[in-house]
CSV table of N, CA and C in Angstrom, one decimal:
chain,number,residue,atom,x,y,z
A,1,MET,N,-47.8,12.6,33.3
A,1,MET,CA,-47.0,11.8,32.4
A,1,MET,C,-46.9,12.5,31.1
A,2,LYS,N,-48.0,13.1,30.6
A,2,LYS,CA,-48.0,13.8,29.4
A,2,LYS,C,-46.9,14.9,29.4
A,3,ASN,N,-46.8,15.6,30.5
A,3,ASN,CA,-45.9,16.7,30.6
A,3,ASN,C,-44.4,16.2,30.5
A,4,LEU,N,-44.2,15.0,31.1
A,4,LEU,CA,-42.9,14.4,31.0
A,4,LEU,C,-42.5,14.0,29.6
A,5,ILE,N,-43.5,13.4,28.9
A,5,ILE,CA,-43.2,13.0,27.5
A,5,ILE,C,-43.0,14.3,26.6
A,6,LEU,N,-43.7,15.4,26.9
A,6,LEU,CA,-43.5,16.6,26.1
A,6,LEU,C,-42.1,17.2,26.4
A,7,ALA,N,-41.7,17.1,27.7
A,7,ALA,CA,-40.4,17.7,28.1
A,7,ALA,C,-39.3,16.9,27.4
A,8,VAL,N,-39.4,15.5,27.4
A,8,VAL,CA,-38.4,14.7,26.8
A,8,VAL,C,-38.3,15.0,25.3
A,9,ALA,N,-39.5,15.1,24.6
A,9,ALA,CA,-39.6,15.4,23.2
A,9,ALA,C,-38.9,16.7,22.9
A,10,ALA,N,-39.1,17.7,23.7
A,10,ALA,CA,-38.5,19.1,23.5
A,10,ALA,C,-37.0,19.0,23.7
A,11,LEU,N,-36.6,18.2,24.6
A,11,LEU,CA,-35.1,18.0,24.8
A,11,LEU,C,-34.5,17.4,23.6
A,12,PHE,N,-35.1,16.4,23.0
A,12,PHE,CA,-34.6,15.8,21.8
A,12,PHE,C,-34.6,16.7,20.6
A,13,ALA,N,-35.6,17.5,20.6
A,13,ALA,CA,-35.7,18.5,19.5
A,13,ALA,C,-34.6,19.5,19.5
A,14,VAL,N,-34.3,20.0,20.8
A,14,VAL,CA,-33.1,20.9,20.9
A,14,VAL,C,-31.8,20.2,20.6
A,15,GLU,N,-31.6,19.0,21.0
A,15,GLU,CA,-30.4,18.3,20.7
A,15,GLU,C,-30.3,18.1,19.1
A,16,ALA,N,-31.4,17.8,18.5
A,16,ALA,CA,-31.4,17.6,17.1
A,16,ALA,C,-31.1,18.8,16.3
A,17,GLY,N,-31.4,20.0,16.9
A,17,GLY,CA,-31.1,21.3,16.2
A,17,GLY,C,-29.7,21.6,16.2
A,18,ALA,N,-28.9,21.1,17.1
A,18,ALA,CA,-27.5,21.4,17.2
A,18,ALA,C,-26.7,20.5,16.2
A,19,GLN,N,-25.9,21.2,15.4
A,19,GLN,CA,-25.2,20.4,14.4
A,19,GLN,C,-23.7,20.8,14.4
A,20,ASP,N,-22.8,19.9,14.4
A,20,ASP,CA,-21.4,20.1,14.3
A,20,ASP,C,-20.9,19.6,12.9
A,21,ARG,N,-20.1,20.4,12.3
A,21,ARG,CA,-19.6,19.9,11.0
A,21,ARG,C,-18.1,20.3,10.9
A,22,ALA,N,-17.3,19.3,10.5
A,22,ALA,CA,-15.9,19.5,10.4
A,22,ALA,C,-15.6,20.5,9.2
A,23,ILE,N,-14.7,21.4,9.4
A,23,ILE,CA,-14.2,22.3,8.4
A,23,ILE,C,-12.7,22.4,8.4
A,24,THR,N,-12.2,23.1,7.4
A,24,THR,CA,-10.7,23.3,7.4
A,24,THR,C,-10.4,24.6,8.0
A,25,ALA,N,-9.1,24.9,8.2
A,25,ALA,CA,-8.7,26.1,8.8
A,25,ALA,C,-9.0,27.3,7.9
A,26,SER,N,-9.0,27.0,6.6
A,26,SER,CA,-9.3,28.1,5.6
A,26,SER,C,-10.8,28.5,5.6
A,27,ASP,N,-11.6,27.6,6.2
A,27,ASP,CA,-13.1,27.9,6.3
A,27,ASP,C,-13.4,28.8,7.4
A,28,LEU,N,-12.4,29.0,8.3
A,28,LEU,CA,-12.7,29.8,9.5
A,28,LEU,C,-12.8,31.3,9.0
A,29,PRO,N,-13.6,32.1,9.8
A,29,PRO,CA,-13.7,33.5,9.4
A,29,PRO,C,-12.2,34.2,9.4
A,30,LYS,N,-12.1,35.2,8.6
A,30,LYS,CA,-10.8,35.8,8.5
A,30,LYS,C,-10.2,36.3,9.8
A,31,ASP,N,-11.0,36.9,10.7
A,31,ASP,CA,-10.5,37.3,12.0
A,31,ASP,C,-10.0,36.1,12.8
A,32,ALA,N,-10.6,35.0,12.7
A,32,ALA,CA,-10.1,33.8,13.5
A,32,ALA,C,-8.8,33.4,12.9
A,33,GLN,N,-8.7,33.3,11.6
A,33,GLN,CA,-7.4,33.0,10.9
A,33,GLN,C,-6.3,33.9,11.3
A,34,THR,N,-6.6,35.2,11.3
A,34,THR,CA,-5.6,36.2,11.7
A,34,THR,C,-5.2,36.0,13.2
A,35,PHE,N,-6.1,35.8,14.1
A,35,PHE,CA,-5.9,35.5,15.5
A,35,PHE,C,-4.9,34.3,15.7
A,36,LEU,N,-5.2,33.2,15.0
A,36,LEU,CA,-4.3,32.1,15.1
A,36,LEU,C,-2.9,32.3,14.6
A,37,LYS,N,-2.8,33.0,13.5
A,37,LYS,CA,-1.5,33.3,12.9
A,37,LYS,C,-0.7,34.2,13.8
A,38,GLN,N,-1.3,35.2,14.4
A,38,GLN,CA,-0.7,36.2,15.3
A,38,GLN,C,-0.2,35.6,16.6
A,39,HIS,N,-1.1,34.7,17.2
A,39,HIS,CA,-0.9,34.3,18.6
A,39,HIS,C,-0.5,32.8,18.8
A,40,PHE,N,-0.6,32.1,17.8
A,40,PHE,CA,-0.2,30.6,17.9
A,40,PHE,C,0.7,30.3,16.7
A,41,LYS,N,1.8,31.0,16.6
A,41,LYS,CA,2.7,30.8,15.5
A,41,LYS,C,3.4,29.4,15.4
A,42,THR,N,3.6,28.8,16.6
A,42,THR,CA,4.3,27.6,16.6
A,42,THR,C,3.4,26.3,16.6
A,43,ALA,N,2.1,26.6,16.6
A,43,ALA,CA,1.1,25.5,16.5
A,43,ALA,C,0.3,25.5,15.2
A,44,THR,N,-0.2,24.4,14.8
A,44,THR,CA,-1.0,24.3,13.6
A,44,THR,C,-2.4,23.9,14.0
A,45,VAL,N,-3.3,24.1,13.1
A,45,VAL,CA,-4.7,23.7,13.4
A,45,VAL,C,-4.8,22.2,13.1
A,46,GLU,N,-5.1,21.4,14.1
A,46,GLU,CA,-5.3,20.0,14.0
A,46,GLU,C,-6.7,19.6,13.5
A,47,GLY,N,-7.7,20.4,14.0
A,47,GLY,CA,-9.0,20.2,13.6
A,47,GLY,C,-9.9,21.4,13.9
A,48,ALA,N,-10.9,21.5,13.1
A,48,ALA,CA,-11.9,22.7,13.3
A,48,ALA,C,-13.2,22.2,12.9
A,49,GLU,N,-14.2,22.8,13.6
A,49,GLU,CA,-15.6,22.5,13.3
A,49,GLU,C,-16.4,23.7,13.5
A,50,ILE,N,-17.5,23.7,12.8
A,50,ILE,CA,-18.5,24.8,12.9
A,50,ILE,C,-19.7,24.2,13.7
A,51,ASP,N,-20.1,24.9,14.7
A,51,ASP,CA,-21.2,24.4,15.5
A,51,ASP,C,-22.5,25.3,15.2
A,52,LEU,N,-23.5,24.7,14.6
A,52,LEU,CA,-24.7,25.4,14.3
A,52,LEU,C,-25.8,25.0,15.3
A,53,ASP,N,-26.2,25.9,16.1
A,53,ASP,CA,-27.2,25.6,17.2
A,53,ASP,C,-28.3,26.6,17.0
A,54,GLY,N,-29.3,26.3,16.2
A,54,GLY,CA,-30.4,27.2,16.0
A,54,GLY,C,-29.8,28.4,15.1
A,55,THR,N,-29.9,29.6,15.7
A,55,THR,CA,-29.4,30.8,15.0
A,55,THR,C,-28.0,31.1,15.4
A,56,LYS,N,-27.5,30.4,16.4
A,56,LYS,CA,-26.1,30.7,16.9
A,56,LYS,C,-25.1,29.8,16.2
A,57,LYS,N,-24.0,30.5,15.7
A,57,LYS,CA,-23.0,29.8,15.0
A,57,LYS,C,-21.7,30.1,15.7
A,58,THR,N,-20.9,29.0,16.1
A,58,THR,CA,-19.6,29.2,16.7
A,58,THR,C,-18.6,28.3,15.9
A,59,PHE,N,-17.3,28.6,16.1
A,59,PHE,CA,-16.3,27.8,15.5
A,59,PHE,C,-15.4,27.2,16.6
A,60,GLU,N,-15.0,26.0,16.6
A,60,GLU,CA,-14.2,25.4,17.6
A,60,GLU,C,-12.9,24.8,16.9
A,61,VAL,N,-11.8,25.2,17.4
A,61,VAL,CA,-10.5,24.8,16.8
A,61,VAL,C,-9.6,24.1,17.8
A,62,ARG,N,-9.0,23.0,17.4
A,62,ARG,CA,-8.0,22.3,18.2
A,62,ARG,C,-6.7,22.5,17.5
A,63,MET,N,-5.7,22.9,18.4
A,63,MET,CA,-4.4,23.2,17.9
A,63,MET,C,-3.5,22.0,18.1
A,64,SER,N,-2.4,21.9,17.4
A,64,SER,CA,-1.4,20.8,17.6
A,64,SER,C,-0.8,20.8,18.9
A,65,ASP,N,-0.8,21.9,19.7
A,65,ASP,CA,-0.2,21.9,21.0
A,65,ASP,C,-1.2,21.5,22.1
A,66,GLY,N,-2.4,21.2,21.7
A,66,GLY,CA,-3.5,20.8,22.6
A,66,GLY,C,-4.4,21.9,23.0
A,67,THR,N,-4.1,23.1,22.6
A,67,THR,CA,-5.0,24.3,22.9
A,67,THR,C,-6.3,24.2,22.1
A,68,GLU,N,-7.4,24.5,22.8
A,68,GLU,CA,-8.7,24.6,22.2
A,68,GLU,C,-9.2,26.0,22.2
A,69,ILE,N,-9.7,26.5,21.1
A,69,ILE,CA,-10.1,27.9,20.9
A,69,ILE,C,-11.5,27.9,20.4
A,70,GLU,N,-12.4,28.7,20.9
A,70,GLU,CA,-13.7,28.9,20.4
A,70,GLU,C,-13.9,30.3,19.9
A,71,PHE,N,-14.5,30.4,18.7
A,71,PHE,CA,-14.7,31.7,18.1
A,71,PHE,C,-16.2,31.9,17.9
A,72,ASP,N,-16.6,33.2,17.9
A,72,ASP,CA,-18.0,33.5,17.6
A,72,ASP,C,-18.2,33.5,16.1
A,73,SER,N,-19.4,33.8,15.6
A,73,SER,CA,-19.6,33.7,14.2
A,73,SER,C,-18.8,34.7,13.3
A,74,ASN,N,-18.3,35.7,14.0
A,74,ASN,CA,-17.4,36.7,13.3
A,74,ASN,C,-16.0,36.4,13.4
A,75,GLY,N,-15.6,35.3,14.1
A,75,GLY,CA,-14.2,35.0,14.2
A,75,GLY,C,-13.5,35.7,15.4
A,76,ILE,N,-14.2,36.2,16.3
A,76,ILE,CA,-13.7,36.8,17.5
A,76,ILE,C,-13.6,35.7,18.6
A,77,TRP,N,-12.5,35.6,19.3
A,77,TRP,CA,-12.3,34.6,20.3
A,77,TRP,C,-13.3,34.7,21.4
A,78,LYS,N,-13.8,33.6,21.9
A,78,LYS,CA,-14.7,33.5,23.0
A,78,LYS,C,-14.0,32.8,24.2
A,79,GLU,N,-13.2,31.8,23.8
A,79,GLU,CA,-12.5,31.0,24.9
A,79,GLU,C,-11.3,30.5,24.3
A,80,VAL,N,-10.2,30.5,25.2
A,80,VAL,CA,-8.9,29.9,24.8
A,80,VAL,C,-8.6,29.0,26.0
A,81,ASP,N,-8.4,27.7,25.8
A,81,ASP,CA,-8.1,26.8,26.9
A,81,ASP,C,-6.8,26.0,26.5
A,82,ALA,N,-5.7,26.2,27.2
A,82,ALA,CA,-4.5,25.6,26.9
A,82,ALA,C,-4.2,24.3,27.7
A,83,LYS,N,-5.2,23.9,28.5
A,83,LYS,CA,-5.1,22.7,29.3
A,83,LYS,C,-3.8,22.7,30.2
A,84,ASN,N,-3.7,23.6,31.1
A,84,ASN,CA,-2.7,23.7,32.0
A,84,ASN,C,-1.3,24.2,31.5
A,85,LYS,N,-1.3,24.7,30.3
A,85,LYS,CA,-0.1,25.3,29.7
A,85,LYS,C,-0.4,26.8,29.6
A,86,ALA,N,0.6,27.6,29.6
A,86,ALA,CA,0.4,29.1,29.4
A,86,ALA,C,0.0,29.4,28.0
A,87,ILE,N,-1.0,30.3,28.0
A,87,ILE,CA,-1.4,30.8,26.7
A,87,ILE,C,-0.7,32.2,26.4
A,88,PRO,N,-0.6,32.5,25.1
A,88,PRO,CA,-0.1,33.9,24.8
A,88,PRO,C,-0.9,34.9,25.4
A,89,SER,N,-0.3,36.0,25.9
A,89,SER,CA,-1.1,37.0,26.7
A,89,SER,C,-1.4,38.3,25.9
A,90,GLU,N,-0.8,38.4,24.7
A,90,GLU,CA,-0.9,39.6,23.9
A,90,GLU,C,-2.4,40.0,23.6
A,91,PHE,N,-3.3,39.0,23.4
A,91,PHE,CA,-4.6,39.3,23.1
A,91,PHE,C,-5.5,39.6,24.3
A,92,ILE,N,-5.0,39.4,25.5
A,92,ILE,CA,-5.7,39.7,26.7
A,92,ILE,C,-5.6,41.2,26.9
A,93,SER,N,-6.7,41.8,27.4
A,93,SER,CA,-6.8,43.3,27.6
A,93,SER,C,-5.6,43.7,28.5
A,94,SER,N,-5.1,44.9,28.3
A,94,SER,CA,-4.0,45.4,29.1
A,94,SER,C,-4.5,45.6,30.5
A,95,GLU,N,-5.7,45.9,30.8
A,95,GLU,CA,-6.2,46.1,32.2
A,95,GLU,C,-6.1,44.7,32.9
A,96,ILE,N,-6.5,43.7,32.3
A,96,ILE,CA,-6.4,42.3,32.9
A,96,ILE,C,-4.9,41.9,33.1
A,97,ARG,N,-4.1,42.1,32.0
A,97,ARG,CA,-2.7,41.8,32.1
A,97,ARG,C,-2.0,42.6,33.2
A,98,ASN,N,-2.3,43.9,33.4
A,98,ASN,CA,-1.7,44.7,34.4
A,98,ASN,C,-2.1,44.2,35.8
A,99,TYR,N,-3.4,43.8,36.0
A,99,TYR,CA,-3.8,43.3,37.2
A,99,TYR,C,-3.1,42.0,37.6
A,100,LEU,N,-3.0,41.1,36.6
A,100,LEU,CA,-2.3,39.8,36.8
A,100,LEU,C,-0.8,40.0,37.1
A,101,THR,N,-0.2,40.9,36.5
A,101,THR,CA,1.2,41.2,36.7
A,101,THR,C,1.4,41.8,38.1
A,102,ALA,N,0.6,42.6,38.6
A,102,ALA,CA,0.7,43.2,39.9
A,102,ALA,C,0.3,42.3,41.0
A,103,ASN,N,-0.6,41.4,40.8
A,103,ASN,CA,-1.1,40.5,41.9
A,103,ASN,C,-0.7,39.1,41.8
A,104,TYR,N,-0.4,38.6,40.6
A,104,TYR,CA,0.0,37.2,40.4
A,104,TYR,C,1.2,37.2,39.4
A,105,PRO,N,2.3,37.8,39.9
A,105,PRO,CA,3.5,38.0,38.9
A,105,PRO,C,4.1,36.6,38.5
A,106,ASN,N,4.0,35.6,39.2
A,106,ASN,CA,4.6,34.3,38.9
A,106,ASN,C,3.7,33.3,38.3
A,107,GLN,N,2.5,33.8,38.0
A,107,GLN,CA,1.5,32.9,37.4
A,107,GLN,C,1.2,33.2,35.9
A,108,ARG,N,0.8,32.2,35.2
A,108,ARG,CA,0.5,32.4,33.8
A,108,ARG,C,-1.0,32.0,33.6
A,109,VAL,N,-1.6,32.6,32.6
A,109,VAL,CA,-3.0,32.2,32.2
A,109,VAL,C,-3.0,30.9,31.4
A,110,THR,N,-3.9,30.0,31.9
A,110,THR,CA,-4.0,28.7,31.1
A,110,THR,C,-5.4,28.7,30.4
A,111,LYS,N,-6.3,29.5,30.9
A,111,LYS,CA,-7.6,29.5,30.2
A,111,LYS,C,-8.3,30.9,30.4
A,112,ILE,N,-8.9,31.3,29.4
A,112,ILE,CA,-9.6,32.6,29.4
A,112,ILE,C,-10.9,32.5,28.6
A,113,SER,N,-12.0,33.0,29.1
A,113,SER,CA,-13.3,33.0,28.4
A,113,SER,C,-14.0,34.3,28.7
A,114,LYS,N,-14.7,34.7,27.6
A,114,LYS,CA,-15.4,36.0,27.8
A,114,LYS,C,-16.9,35.7,27.4
A,115,GLY,N,-17.7,36.4,28.1
A,115,GLY,CA,-19.2,36.3,27.8
A,115,GLY,C,-19.8,37.6,28.1
A,116,ARG,N,-21.1,37.6,28.2
A,116,ARG,CA,-21.9,38.8,28.4
A,116,ARG,C,-21.5,39.5,29.7
A,117,ARG,N,-21.3,38.8,30.7
A,117,ARG,CA,-21.0,39.3,32.0
A,117,ARG,C,-19.6,39.7,32.3
A,118,GLY,N,-18.7,39.3,31.4
A,118,GLY,CA,-17.3,39.7,31.7
A,118,GLY,C,-16.3,38.6,31.2
A,119,VAL,N,-15.2,38.6,31.8
A,119,VAL,CA,-14.1,37.7,31.4
A,119,VAL,C,-13.7,36.8,32.6
A,120,GLU,N,-13.5,35.5,32.4
A,120,GLU,CA,-13.1,34.6,33.4
A,120,GLU,C,-11.7,34.1,33.0
A,121,VAL,N,-10.8,34.2,34.0
A,121,VAL,CA,-9.4,33.8,33.8
A,121,VAL,C,-9.0,32.7,34.8
A,122,GLU,N,-8.3,31.7,34.3
A,122,GLU,CA,-7.8,30.6,35.1
A,122,GLU,C,-6.3,30.6,35.0
A,123,LEU,N,-5.6,30.6,36.2
A,123,LEU,CA,-4.2,30.6,36.2
A,123,LEU,C,-3.6,29.2,36.4
A,124,MET,N,-2.3,29.1,36.2
A,124,MET,CA,-1.6,27.8,36.3
A,124,MET,C,-1.8,27.1,37.7
A,125,ASN,N,-1.9,27.9,38.7
A,125,ASN,CA,-2.1,27.3,40.1
A,125,ASN,C,-3.6,26.9,40.4
A,126,GLY,N,-4.5,27.1,39.4
A,126,GLY,CA,-5.9,26.8,39.6
A,126,GLY,C,-6.7,27.9,40.0
A,127,THR,N,-6.1,29.1,40.3
A,127,THR,CA,-6.9,30.3,40.8
A,127,THR,C,-7.8,30.7,39.6
A,128,GLU,N,-9.0,31.1,39.9
A,128,GLU,CA,-9.9,31.6,38.9
A,128,GLU,C,-10.3,33.0,39.3
A,129,LEU,N,-10.3,33.9,38.4
A,129,LEU,CA,-10.6,35.3,38.6
A,129,LEU,C,-11.6,35.8,37.6
A,130,ASP,N,-12.5,36.6,38.1
A,130,ASP,CA,-13.6,37.2,37.3
A,130,ASP,C,-13.3,38.7,37.1
A,131,PHE,N,-13.5,39.2,35.9
A,131,PHE,CA,-13.3,40.6,35.5
A,131,PHE,C,-14.5,41.0,34.8
A,132,ASP,N,-14.9,42.3,34.9
A,132,ASP,CA,-16.0,42.8,34.1
A,132,ASP,C,-15.5,43.0,32.7
A,133,ASN,N,-16.4,43.5,31.8
A,133,ASN,CA,-16.1,43.7,30.4
A,133,ASN,C,-15.1,44.8,30.1
A,134,ASP,N,-14.9,45.6,31.1
A,134,ASP,CA,-13.9,46.7,31.0
A,134,ASP,C,-12.5,46.2,31.5
A,135,GLY,N,-12.4,45.0,32.0
A,135,GLY,CA,-11.1,44.5,32.5
A,135,GLY,C,-10.9,44.8,34.0
A,136,LYS,N,-11.9,45.3,34.7
A,136,LYS,CA,-11.8,45.6,36.1
A,136,LYS,C,-12.0,44.3,36.9
A,137,PHE,N,-11.1,44.0,37.9
A,137,PHE,CA,-11.3,42.9,38.7
A,137,PHE,C,-12.6,42.9,39.5
A,138,VAL,N,-13.3,41.8,39.5
A,138,VAL,CA,-14.6,41.7,40.2
A,138,VAL,C,-14.4,40.8,41.4
A,139,ARG,N,-13.9,39.6,41.2
A,139,ARG,CA,-13.8,38.7,42.4
A,139,ARG,C,-12.9,37.5,42.1
A,140,LEU,N,-12.5,36.9,43.2
A,140,LEU,CA,-11.8,35.7,43.1
A,140,LEU,C,-12.8,34.6,43.1
A,141,ASP,N,-12.8,33.7,42.2
A,141,ASP,CA,-13.8,32.6,42.0
A,141,ASP,C,-13.2,31.3,42.5
A,142,ARG,N,-13.6,30.8,43.6
A,142,ARG,CA,-13.0,29.6,44.1
A,142,ARG,C,-13.8,28.4,43.9
């Protein structure tokens, strides 16, 4: 029972450490502001927040067209989710774009996220693809 109480207390301590705070678009890192201006010219920032979780800091942005974008502490995109609408593809690596053009010519990317292990891409038809950090196709994720 004591272990259960300690586990629950630890869970609450972790939850309490995470803090979200609303910010304005001008509070975003310069690289994030540039990314938004270059790739989302027809949408505006509807809301933004900074997520402080221990030593990790991320920025989350909601655009007027419904797209949600997550940036790391330096303002580099981590995830772009357009909720079943096509996202601009210019910021996607040419290796991934070339693969998609060759293998899925009639599909558009609706969500992309990158992490330590690589890049995950979701297409309009629901197909999910995994690429390594160099943009090389790894597998179809069903």
